[in-house]
mmCIF file of C-alpha atoms and ligand atoms in Angstrom:
data_model
loop_
_atom_site.group_PDB
_atom_site.id
_atom_site.type_symbol
_atom_site.label_atom_id
_atom_site.label_comp_id
_atom_site.label_asym_id
_atom_site.label_seq_id
_atom_site.Cartn_x
_atom_site.Cartn_y
_atom_site.Cartn_z
ATOM 1 C CA MET A 170 -4.791 12.529 21.944
ATOM 2 C CA LEU A 171 -7.319 11.194 19.404
ATOM 3 C CA VAL A 172 -6.841 11.650 15.656
ATOM 4 C CA LEU A 173 -9.380 10.759 12.976
ATOM 5 C CA GLY A 174 -8.177 9.843 9.468
ATOM 6 C CA ILE A 175 -10.103 9.678 6.194
ATOM 7 C CA GLU A 176 -9.024 7.594 3.177
ATOM 8 C CA THR A 177 -10.772 7.952 -0.195
ATOM 9 C CA SER A 178 -7.949 7.882 -2.776
ATOM 10 C CA CYS A 179 -8.920 4.669 -4.580
ATOM 11 C CA ASP A 180 -11.668 2.091 -4.058
ATOM 12 C CA GLU A 181 -11.931 1.904 -0.263
ATOM 13 C CA THR A 182 -13.880 4.489 1.728
ATOM 14 C CA ALA A 183 -12.395 4.340 5.199
ATOM 15 C CA ILE A 184 -12.245 6.207 8.488
ATOM 16 C CA GLY A 185 -9.925 5.307 11.348
ATOM 17 C CA ILE A 186 -9.322 6.751 14.802
ATOM 18 C CA VAL A 187 -6.043 6.316 16.700
ATOM 19 C CA ASP A 188 -4.611 7.305 20.052
ATOM 20 C CA PRO A 189 -0.825 7.718 19.634
ATOM 21 C CA ASP A 190 -0.329 8.136 23.389
ATOM 22 C CA ALA A 191 -1.638 4.631 24.157
ATOM 23 C CA PRO A 192 0.710 1.614 24.326
ATOM 24 C CA THR A 193 1.331 -0.124 20.958
ATOM 25 C CA GLY A 194 -1.413 -2.749 21.367
ATOM 26 C CA ALA A 195 -4.097 -0.188 22.267
ATOM 27 C CA ARG A 196 -3.561 2.602 19.751
ATOM 28 C CA LEU A 197 -6.220 1.552 17.262
ATOM 29 C CA CYS A 198 -9.611 2.903 18.435
ATOM 30 C CA ALA A 199 -11.705 2.552 15.249
ATOM 31 C CA HIS A 200 -11.287 0.913 11.848
ATOM 32 C CA ALA A 201 -14.376 1.573 9.687
ATOM 33 C CA LEU A 202 -14.161 0.588 6.034
ATOM 34 C CA ALA A 203 -16.505 0.147 3.069
ATOM 35 C CA THR A 204 -14.997 -1.538 0.050
ATOM 36 C CA GLN A 205 -16.235 -0.820 -3.474
ATOM 37 C CA ILE A 206 -14.949 -4.071 -4.974
ATOM 38 C CA GLU A 207 -18.423 -5.208 -6.126
ATOM 39 C CA ALA A 208 -19.101 -1.886 -7.913
ATOM 40 C CA HIS A 209 -15.866 -2.114 -9.939
ATOM 41 C CA LYS A 210 -15.798 -5.883 -10.517
ATOM 42 C CA PRO A 211 -17.699 -5.821 -13.845
ATOM 43 C CA TYR A 212 -15.023 -3.472 -15.266
ATOM 44 C CA GLY A 213 -11.990 -5.435 -14.018
ATOM 45 C CA GLY A 214 -10.508 -2.288 -12.449
ATOM 46 C CA VAL A 215 -11.399 0.902 -10.595
ATOM 47 C CA VAL A 216 -13.679 3.342 -12.486
ATOM 48 C CA PRO A 217 -12.855 6.829 -11.102
ATOM 49 C CA GLU A 218 -16.364 8.336 -11.474
ATOM 50 C CA ILE A 219 -18.041 5.349 -9.800
ATOM 51 C CA ALA A 220 -15.437 5.494 -7.021
ATOM 52 C CA ALA A 221 -15.973 9.211 -6.296
ATOM 53 C CA ARG A 222 -19.767 8.823 -6.100
ATOM 54 C CA ALA A 223 -19.480 5.768 -3.860
ATOM 55 C CA HIS A 224 -17.155 7.647 -1.449
ATOM 56 C CA LEU A 225 -19.730 10.455 -1.229
ATOM 57 C CA ASP A 226 -22.556 7.966 -0.565
ATOM 58 C CA ARG A 227 -20.754 6.145 2.237
ATOM 59 C CA ILE A 228 -18.623 8.632 4.086
ATOM 60 C CA GLU A 229 -21.272 9.881 6.523
ATOM 61 C CA ASP A 230 -22.259 6.395 7.695
ATOM 62 C CA LEU A 231 -18.597 5.491 8.117
ATOM 63 C CA LEU A 232 -18.055 8.514 10.352
ATOM 64 C CA THR A 233 -20.949 7.401 12.565
ATOM 65 C CA ASP A 234 -19.575 3.857 12.588
ATOM 66 C CA ALA A 235 -16.023 4.955 13.492
ATOM 67 C CA LEU A 236 -17.190 7.156 16.398
ATOM 68 C CA LYS A 237 -19.383 4.304 17.639
ATOM 69 C CA GLN A 238 -16.460 1.848 17.521
ATOM 70 C CA ALA A 239 -14.302 4.287 19.490
ATOM 71 C CA GLY A 240 -17.199 5.008 21.874
ATOM 72 C CA ILE A 241 -16.708 8.791 21.718
ATOM 73 C CA PRO A 242 -18.578 11.876 20.455
ATOM 74 C CA LEU A 243 -17.137 13.902 17.558
ATOM 75 C CA ASN A 244 -15.968 16.704 19.867
ATOM 76 C CA ARG A 245 -13.417 14.371 21.531
ATOM 77 C CA ILE A 246 -11.331 14.243 18.326
ATOM 78 C CA ASP A 247 -8.193 16.413 18.590
ATOM 79 C CA GLY A 248 -7.271 16.518 14.897
ATOM 80 C CA PHE A 249 -8.693 15.552 11.504
ATOM 81 C CA ALA A 250 -6.408 13.998 8.869
ATOM 82 C CA ALA A 251 -7.344 13.165 5.275
ATOM 83 C CA THR A 252 -5.555 11.817 2.217
ATOM 84 C CA CYS A 253 -4.883 14.775 -0.106
ATOM 85 C CA GLY A 254 -3.087 12.669 -2.753
ATOM 86 C CA PRO A 255 -1.772 10.908 -4.702
ATOM 87 C CA GLY A 256 -4.827 9.128 -6.058
ATOM 88 C CA LEU A 257 -7.998 9.399 -8.114
ATOM 89 C CA ILE A 258 -8.736 13.087 -7.761
ATOM 90 C CA GLY A 259 -12.561 12.902 -7.497
ATOM 91 C CA GLY A 260 -12.323 10.538 -4.547
ATOM 92 C CA VAL A 261 -9.438 12.403 -2.916
ATOM 93 C CA MET A 262 -11.525 15.607 -2.987
ATOM 94 C CA VAL A 263 -14.465 13.905 -1.241
ATOM 95 C CA GLY A 264 -12.247 12.806 1.668
ATOM 96 C CA ALA A 265 -10.208 16.003 1.897
ATOM 97 C CA MET A 266 -13.291 18.248 1.875
ATOM 98 C CA THR A 267 -14.926 16.101 4.561
ATOM 99 C CA GLY A 268 -11.806 16.291 6.736
ATOM 100 C CA LYS A 269 -11.516 20.048 6.318
ATOM 101 C CA ALA A 270 -15.227 20.598 7.029
ATOM 102 C CA LEU A 271 -15.063 18.527 10.227
ATOM 103 C CA ALA A 272 -11.950 20.402 11.368
ATOM 104 C CA VAL A 273 -13.534 23.818 10.685
ATOM 105 C CA VAL A 274 -16.775 22.973 12.483
ATOM 106 C CA GLN A 275 -14.993 21.400 15.467
ATOM 107 C CA GLU A 276 -12.333 24.144 15.530
ATOM 108 C CA LYS A 277 -9.555 21.530 15.494
ATOM 109 C CA PRO A 278 -6.438 21.199 13.295
ATOM 110 C CA PHE A 279 -6.502 19.681 9.815
ATOM 111 C CA ILE A 280 -3.598 17.505 8.635
ATOM 112 C CA ALA A 281 -3.171 16.825 4.881
ATOM 113 C CA ILE A 282 -1.738 13.337 4.382
ATOM 114 C CA ASN A 283 0.272 11.895 1.515
ATOM 115 C CA HIS A 284 -1.161 8.397 0.976
ATOM 116 C CA LEU A 285 2.300 6.896 0.345
ATOM 117 C CA GLU A 286 3.678 8.411 3.532
ATOM 118 C CA ALA A 287 0.786 6.816 5.412
ATOM 119 C CA HIS A 288 1.719 3.371 3.995
ATOM 120 C CA ALA A 289 5.347 4.081 4.956
ATOM 121 C CA LEU A 290 4.534 4.895 8.593
ATOM 122 C CA THR A 291 1.724 2.389 9.365
ATOM 123 C CA VAL A 292 4.172 -0.111 10.835
ATOM 124 C CA ARG A 293 4.929 2.317 13.694
ATOM 125 C CA LEU A 294 1.357 1.998 14.950
ATOM 126 C CA SER A 295 1.915 -1.679 15.740
ATOM 127 C CA TYR A 296 5.658 -1.659 16.573
ATOM 128 C CA ASP A 297 7.893 0.846 18.331
ATOM 129 C CA VAL A 298 10.397 0.911 15.460
ATOM 130 C CA GLY A 299 12.687 3.922 15.185
ATOM 131 C CA PHE A 300 14.280 5.556 12.122
ATOM 132 C CA PRO A 301 15.965 4.786 9.804
ATOM 133 C CA TYR A 302 14.339 1.733 8.271
ATOM 134 C CA LEU A 303 14.340 0.240 4.802
ATOM 135 C CA LEU A 304 10.844 0.232 3.322
ATOM 136 C CA LEU A 305 9.492 -1.824 0.464
ATOM 137 C CA LEU A 306 6.303 -0.019 -0.526
ATOM 138 C CA MET A 307 4.237 -2.200 -2.801
ATOM 139 C CA SER A 308 0.703 -1.288 -3.783
ATOM 140 C CA GLY A 309 -1.619 -1.141 -6.771
ATOM 141 C CA GLY A 310 -0.159 2.128 -8.022
ATOM 142 C CA HIS A 311 3.378 2.134 -6.616
ATOM 143 C CA CYS A 312 6.438 -0.032 -6.112
ATOM 144 C CA GLN A 313 9.344 1.665 -4.395
ATOM 145 C CA ILE A 314 12.268 0.926 -2.107
ATOM 146 C CA VAL A 315 12.773 3.817 0.249
ATOM 147 C CA LEU A 316 15.146 4.605 3.084
ATOM 148 C CA VAL A 317 12.850 6.148 5.697
ATOM 149 C CA GLU A 318 15.197 8.444 7.596
ATOM 150 C CA GLY A 319 12.571 10.292 9.629
ATOM 151 C CA LEU A 320 9.086 11.776 9.433
ATOM 152 C CA GLY A 321 9.021 13.560 6.067
ATOM 153 C CA CYS A 322 12.517 12.300 5.218
ATOM 154 C CA TYR A 323 12.411 9.738 2.431
ATOM 155 C CA ARG A 324 15.293 8.673 0.156
ATOM 156 C CA GLN A 325 14.065 6.708 -2.841
ATOM 157 C CA LEU A 326 16.496 3.956 -3.819
ATOM 158 C CA GLY A 327 14.396 2.351 -6.531
ATOM 159 C CA THR A 328 11.026 2.628 -8.236
ATOM 160 C CA THR A 329 9.152 0.912 -11.026
ATOM 161 C CA LEU A 330 9.921 1.888 -14.590
ATOM 162 C CA ASP A 331 6.496 0.725 -15.772
ATOM 163 C CA ASP A 332 3.771 -1.216 -13.904
ATOM 164 C CA ALA A 333 3.473 -1.351 -10.124
ATOM 165 C CA VAL A 334 3.684 -4.783 -8.509
ATOM 166 C CA GLY A 335 -0.008 -4.758 -7.490
ATOM 167 C CA GLU A 336 -0.886 -3.796 -11.061
ATOM 168 C CA CYS A 337 1.072 -6.858 -12.249
ATOM 169 C CA PHE A 338 -0.976 -9.073 -9.898
ATOM 170 C CA ASP A 339 -4.231 -7.431 -11.005
ATOM 171 C CA LYS A 340 -3.542 -7.544 -14.758
ATOM 172 C CA SER A 341 -2.236 -11.115 -14.617
ATOM 173 C CA ALA A 342 -5.321 -12.208 -12.647
ATOM 174 C CA LYS A 343 -7.493 -10.683 -15.358
ATOM 175 C CA ILE A 344 -5.560 -12.613 -18.036
ATOM 176 C CA LEU A 345 -5.934 -15.814 -15.979
ATOM 177 C CA GLY A 346 -9.691 -15.202 -15.679
ATOM 178 C CA LEU A 347 -9.509 -15.000 -11.884
ATOM 179 C CA GLY A 348 -11.247 -11.628 -11.469
ATOM 180 C CA TYR A 349 -10.613 -8.486 -9.435
ATOM 181 C CA PRO A 350 -8.762 -7.544 -7.274
ATOM 182 C CA GLY A 351 -6.062 -9.869 -8.492
ATOM 183 C CA GLY A 352 -3.546 -10.031 -5.646
ATOM 184 C CA PRO A 353 -5.585 -11.929 -3.054
ATOM 185 C CA LEU A 354 -7.086 -14.199 -5.765
ATOM 186 C CA ILE A 355 -3.661 -15.113 -7.158
ATOM 187 C CA GLU A 356 -2.398 -15.792 -3.639
ATOM 188 C CA GLN A 357 -5.313 -18.192 -3.015
ATOM 189 C CA VAL A 358 -4.912 -20.091 -6.278
ATOM 190 C CA ALA A 359 -1.097 -20.114 -6.087
ATOM 191 C CA ALA A 360 -1.281 -22.097 -2.851
ATOM 192 C CA LEU A 361 -2.558 -25.047 -4.953
ATOM 193 C CA GLY A 362 0.024 -24.805 -7.756
ATOM 194 C CA ASN A 363 3.630 -25.686 -8.544
ATOM 195 C CA PRO A 364 5.826 -22.543 -8.328
ATOM 196 C CA CYS A 365 8.470 -24.136 -10.589
ATOM 197 C CA ALA A 366 6.065 -25.124 -13.383
ATOM 198 C CA PHE A 367 6.852 -22.090 -15.559
ATOM 199 C CA THR A 368 9.987 -20.016 -15.972
ATOM 200 C CA LEU A 369 8.990 -16.364 -16.167
ATOM 201 C CA PRO A 370 11.263 -13.333 -16.760
ATOM 202 C CA ARG A 371 12.847 -11.326 -13.958
ATOM 203 C CA PRO A 372 13.390 -7.923 -15.617
ATOM 204 C CA LEU A 373 16.372 -5.831 -14.433
ATOM 205 C CA CYS A 374 17.471 -8.475 -11.915
ATOM 206 C CA GLY A 375 20.703 -9.334 -13.676
ATOM 207 C CA ASP A 376 21.462 -5.717 -14.523
ATOM 208 C CA SER A 377 24.498 -4.705 -12.510
ATOM 209 C CA SER A 378 25.164 -1.670 -14.739
ATOM 210 C CA ARG A 379 22.316 0.325 -13.199
ATOM 211 C CA THR A 380 23.125 2.109 -9.986
ATOM 212 C CA GLY A 381 19.683 1.931 -8.342
ATOM 213 C CA CYS A 382 17.358 -0.933 -7.589
ATOM 214 C CA ASP A 383 14.502 -0.155 -9.953
ATOM 215 C CA PHE A 384 11.735 -2.582 -10.904
ATOM 216 C CA SER A 385 9.997 -3.487 -14.147
ATOM 217 C CA PHE A 386 6.869 -5.638 -14.134
ATOM 218 C CA SER A 387 5.161 -5.110 -17.495
ATOM 219 C CA GLY A 388 7.122 -7.908 -19.226
ATOM 220 C CA LEU A 389 6.045 -10.367 -16.571
ATOM 221 C CA LYS A 390 2.380 -9.790 -17.265
ATOM 222 C CA THR A 391 3.065 -10.213 -21.009
ATOM 223 C CA ALA A 392 4.870 -13.519 -20.314
ATOM 224 C CA VAL A 393 1.800 -14.728 -18.407
ATOM 225 C CA ARG A 394 -0.316 -13.828 -21.434
ATOM 226 C CA HIS A 395 2.034 -15.820 -23.741
ATOM 227 C CA GLU A 396 1.773 -18.936 -21.538
ATOM 228 C CA ILE A 397 -2.027 -18.665 -21.563
ATOM 229 C CA MET A 398 -2.202 -18.194 -25.333
ATOM 230 C CA LYS A 399 -0.198 -21.392 -25.895
ATOM 231 C CA ARG A 400 -3.274 -23.361 -24.828
ATOM 232 C CA ALA A 401 -6.805 -23.359 -26.253
ATOM 233 C CA PRO A 402 -9.424 -22.068 -23.756
ATOM 234 C CA ASP A 403 -10.762 -25.606 -23.085
ATOM 235 C CA GLU A 404 -7.234 -26.830 -22.207
ATOM 236 C CA ARG A 405 -6.786 -24.257 -19.437
ATOM 237 C CA SER A 406 -7.519 -26.532 -16.480
ATOM 238 C CA PRO A 407 -7.679 -25.249 -12.872
ATOM 239 C CA SER A 408 -4.318 -26.934 -12.161
ATOM 240 C CA PHE A 409 -2.751 -25.179 -15.182
ATOM 241 C CA ILE A 410 -4.052 -21.826 -13.861
ATOM 242 C CA SER A 411 -2.784 -22.610 -10.328
ATOM 243 C CA ASP A 412 0.650 -23.502 -11.711
ATOM 244 C CA ILE A 413 0.894 -20.187 -13.582
ATOM 245 C CA ALA A 414 -0.325 -18.263 -10.501
ATOM 246 C CA ALA A 415 2.226 -20.042 -8.273
ATOM 247 C CA SER A 416 5.043 -19.438 -10.776
ATOM 248 C CA LEU A 417 4.074 -15.768 -11.061
ATOM 249 C CA GLN A 418 3.990 -15.280 -7.294
ATOM 250 C CA LYS A 419 7.366 -17.011 -6.922
ATOM 251 C CA THR A 420 8.872 -14.871 -9.702
ATOM 252 C CA ILE A 421 7.546 -11.684 -8.074
ATOM 253 C CA GLY A 422 9.104 -12.902 -4.819
ATOM 254 C CA ASP A 423 12.446 -13.484 -6.600
ATOM 255 C CA ILE A 424 12.328 -9.958 -8.059
ATOM 256 C CA LEU A 425 11.469 -8.314 -4.734
ATOM 257 C CA VAL A 426 14.241 -10.233 -2.953
ATOM 258 C CA ASN A 427 16.783 -9.410 -5.690
ATOM 259 C CA ARG A 428 15.945 -5.687 -5.695
ATOM 260 C CA THR A 429 15.813 -5.403 -1.900
ATOM 261 C CA THR A 430 19.173 -7.203 -1.641
ATOM 262 C CA LYS A 431 20.591 -4.545 -3.946
ATOM 263 C CA ALA A 432 19.045 -1.835 -1.737
ATOM 264 C CA PHE A 433 20.803 -3.346 1.292
ATOM 265 C CA ASP A 434 24.057 -3.131 -0.678
ATOM 266 C CA ILE A 435 23.403 0.489 -1.671
ATOM 267 C CA ILE A 436 22.814 1.665 1.901
ATOM 268 C CA ASN A 437 25.805 -0.421 2.936
ATOM 269 C CA ASN A 438 26.908 1.135 6.216
ATOM 270 C CA THR A 439 23.597 2.639 7.263
ATOM 271 C CA ARG A 440 22.483 0.862 10.424
ATOM 272 C CA ILE A 441 18.808 0.338 9.762
ATOM 273 C CA GLN A 442 16.326 -0.652 12.478
ATOM 274 C CA ALA A 443 14.285 -3.030 10.307
ATOM 275 C CA LEU A 444 13.167 -4.135 6.875
ATOM 276 C CA VAL A 445 9.568 -2.906 6.666
ATOM 277 C CA VAL A 446 6.844 -3.550 4.108
ATOM 278 C CA GLY A 447 3.717 -1.535 3.371
ATOM 279 C CA GLY A 448 0.948 -1.258 0.771
ATOM 280 C CA GLY A 449 -1.676 -3.775 -0.344
ATOM 281 C CA VAL A 450 0.759 -6.344 -1.799
ATOM 282 C CA ALA A 451 2.460 -6.529 1.611
ATOM 283 C CA ALA A 452 -0.630 -8.474 2.747
ATOM 284 C CA ASN A 453 0.661 -11.454 0.703
ATOM 285 C CA LYS A 454 1.884 -14.155 3.106
ATOM 286 C CA ALA A 455 4.190 -15.923 0.623
ATOM 287 C CA LEU A 456 5.978 -12.659 -0.176
ATOM 288 C CA ARG A 457 6.195 -11.756 3.504
ATOM 289 C CA SER A 458 7.924 -15.047 4.205
ATOM 290 C CA ARG A 459 10.430 -14.538 1.358
ATOM 291 C CA LEU A 460 11.295 -11.089 2.705
ATOM 292 C CA THR A 461 11.517 -12.409 6.276
ATOM 293 C CA GLU A 462 14.235 -14.826 5.082
ATOM 294 C CA LEU A 463 16.108 -11.943 3.468
ATOM 295 C CA ALA A 464 15.867 -9.800 6.628
ATOM 296 C CA ASN A 465 17.089 -12.737 8.747
ATOM 297 C CA SER A 466 20.088 -13.201 6.461
ATOM 298 C CA ARG A 467 20.896 -9.482 6.893
ATOM 299 C CA LYS A 468 20.358 -9.725 10.666
ATOM 300 C CA VAL A 469 17.642 -7.073 10.871
ATOM 301 C CA PRO A 470 14.048 -7.551 12.061
ATOM 302 C CA PHE A 471 11.338 -7.925 9.410
ATOM 303 C CA LEU A 472 8.289 -5.848 10.317
ATOM 304 C CA ALA A 473 4.930 -5.745 8.571
ATOM 305 C CA PRO A 474 1.631 -4.156 9.591
ATOM 306 C CA PRO A 475 -1.231 -6.640 10.073
ATOM 307 C CA PRO A 476 -2.637 -7.537 6.594
ATOM 308 C CA GLU A 477 -5.815 -5.455 7.105
ATOM 309 C CA LEU A 478 -3.625 -2.366 7.637
ATOM 310 C CA CYS A 479 -1.494 -3.097 4.525
ATOM 311 C CA THR A 480 -4.367 -2.578 2.096
ATOM 312 C CA ASP A 481 -5.877 0.916 2.049
ATOM 313 C CA ASN A 482 -7.592 1.931 5.287
ATOM 314 C CA GLY A 483 -8.416 4.989 7.400
ATOM 315 C CA VAL A 484 -6.296 3.926 10.376
ATOM 316 C CA MET A 485 -3.064 4.511 8.449
ATOM 317 C CA ILE A 486 -4.185 8.060 7.566
ATOM 318 C CA ALA A 487 -5.109 8.733 11.191
ATOM 319 C CA TRP A 488 -1.714 7.357 12.276
ATOM 320 C CA ALA A 489 0.257 9.540 9.829
ATOM 321 C CA GLY A 490 -1.857 12.503 11.024
ATOM 322 C CA ALA A 491 -1.055 11.627 14.634
ATOM 323 C CA GLU A 492 2.685 11.450 13.880
ATOM 324 C CA ARG A 493 2.583 14.924 12.330
ATOM 325 C CA LEU A 494 0.263 16.439 14.947
ATOM 326 C CA THR A 495 2.519 15.138 17.731
ATOM 327 C CA LEU A 496 5.282 17.295 16.210
ATOM 328 C CA GLY A 497 2.899 20.257 15.927
ATOM 329 C CA GLN A 498 2.641 19.967 12.152
ATOM 330 C CA THR A 499 -0.774 20.949 10.740
ATOM 331 C CA SER A 500 -1.991 22.006 7.280
ATOM 332 C CA PRO A 501 -3.798 25.119 6.064
ATOM 333 C CA PHE A 502 -7.414 24.740 4.948
ATOM 334 C CA ASP A 503 -6.480 25.750 1.408
ATOM 335 C CA THR A 504 -4.147 22.726 1.013
ATOM 336 C CA ARG A 505 -4.845 21.428 -2.460
ATOM 337 C CA CYS A 506 -5.589 17.872 -3.560
ATOM 338 C CA ARG A 507 -3.048 16.301 -5.909
ATOM 339 C CA PRO A 508 -3.445 13.349 -8.294
ATOM 340 C CA ARG A 509 0.365 13.009 -8.210
ATOM 341 C CA TRP A 510 2.406 13.671 -5.082
ATOM 342 C CA PRO A 511 5.810 11.911 -4.959
ATOM 343 C CA LEU A 512 7.017 10.807 -1.527
ATOM 344 C CA GLU A 513 10.459 12.444 -1.974
ATOM 345 C CA SER A 514 8.788 15.852 -2.503
ATOM 346 C CA LEU A 515 7.865 15.832 1.203
ATOM 347 C CA CYS A 516 11.522 16.117 2.210
ATOM 348 C CA GLY A 517 11.941 19.643 3.526
HETATM 349 O O1 KG4 B 612 -2.371 -0.255 -1.029
HETATM 350 P P1 KG4 B 612 -3.542 -0.735 -1.796
HETATM 351 O O2 KG4 B 612 -4.748 -1.225 -1.024
HETATM 352 O O3 KG4 B 612 -4.049 0.381 -2.778
HETATM 353 C C1 KG4 B 612 -3.177 1.240 -3.447
HETATM 354 O O4 KG4 B 612 -2.740 2.234 -2.794
HETATM 355 O O5 KG4 B 612 -2.873 0.928 -4.607
HETATM 356 O O6 KG4 B 612 -3.022 -1.883 -2.784
HETATM 357 C C2 KG4 B 612 -3.910 -2.536 -3.634
HETATM 358 C C3 KG4 B 612 -3.125 -3.587 -4.376
HETATM 359 C C4 KG4 B 612 -3.936 -4.286 -5.458
HETATM 360 O O7 KG4 B 612 -3.143 -4.336 -6.627
HETATM 361 C C5 KG4 B 612 -4.175 -5.681 -4.890
HETATM 362 O O8 KG4 B 612 -4.291 -6.680 -5.891
HETATM 363 C C6 KG4 B 612 -2.918 -5.866 -4.065
HETATM 364 O O9 KG4 B 612 -2.705 -4.612 -3.456
HETATM 365 N N1 KG4 B 612 -3.095 -6.892 -3.021
HETATM 366 C C7 KG4 B 612 -2.381 -8.039 -2.996
HETATM 367 C C8 KG4 B 612 -2.887 -8.783 -1.894
HETATM 368 N N2 KG4 B 612 -3.869 -8.046 -1.285
HETATM 369 C C9 KG4 B 612 -3.968 -6.892 -1.998
HETATM 370 N N3 KG4 B 612 -1.406 -8.506 -3.798
HETATM 371 C C10 KG4 B 612 -0.893 -9.725 -3.525
HETATM 372 N N4 KG4 B 612 -1.336 -10.510 -2.508
HETATM 373 C C11 KG4 B 612 -2.316 -10.088 -1.671
HETATM 374 N N5 KG4 B 612 -2.745 -10.867 -0.670
HETATM 375 ZN ZN1 ZN B 613 -2.516 2.388 -0.925
#
């Protein structure tokens, strides 16, 4: 079976093709992606109108590219999946309408995909991991700890009360003058700095009165701003910036480890198959190694998709579509696009 997936919810236009019946190493058939980073760079963040127009401009060429990579004609595709939310609505509509149009013309099923669910399931393309698993979903718009109990079965254990973790990387990078997108740039610069140079806050980490394992990142970004403002612009040397970046990355690692440890305690007797990460921030190697240590100490495998499948891509949408199509789950053509679409609302 071949499933094509379309991703247009933020600043990547992407089309992937997967074959869920192939062995794990051979499931990915096409991974076509056009990033819009250059178009948004001058604004230091994603501009929704620019994003929607760019998706429209690029989607046709990406379809040609994806089919070429897979070496198949369009009529070999058995199902068309597209992100229908959550995300920037103009972009989401471009991808969803394209997916529906292809499905109608080819007389094949359409599968509406929740972008967060796609991040949650991507790991199963590369590893044969069963349910349940503990998922740390960390992206530009979301930061959640979820017990993934099955396809469409998600129990949220914690979420952010303010900024998402990727947002914290992006906003801090802007304050540090590193540019956009912040996560990969902070990771690069942090490798040169001293992670113990600055003591930054770890909001909610000492709070045993709360029952969940929620996050809060907005104070961290403000603390970075305070450290920067203590020095005049000409005193902000590259080593000073690297030290702040390294301290920030370490602090984020401390917070993620603290909150995930609490999640392990909450699920207590549930025998999970793995600790899994997903979303763009999961591409960060330093954070992956911190979470690997935690998983080792809890005697469960740590599993992460390859970095290029952590950040937004079409393969993850195709994979989530394939998981649903395998169970005979398809979507009507009047499925609406949603700017907000919480993961837990999928639980039937
Ligand atoms: O999942 P994603 O591509 O898009 C959303 O669904 O939001 O995540 C994008 C986020 C951005 O905030 C970006 O800065 C962050 O992921 N990111 C990283 C890294 N690569 C991407 N954060 C930390 N380290 C990285 N290597
Ligand atoms: Zn994403």
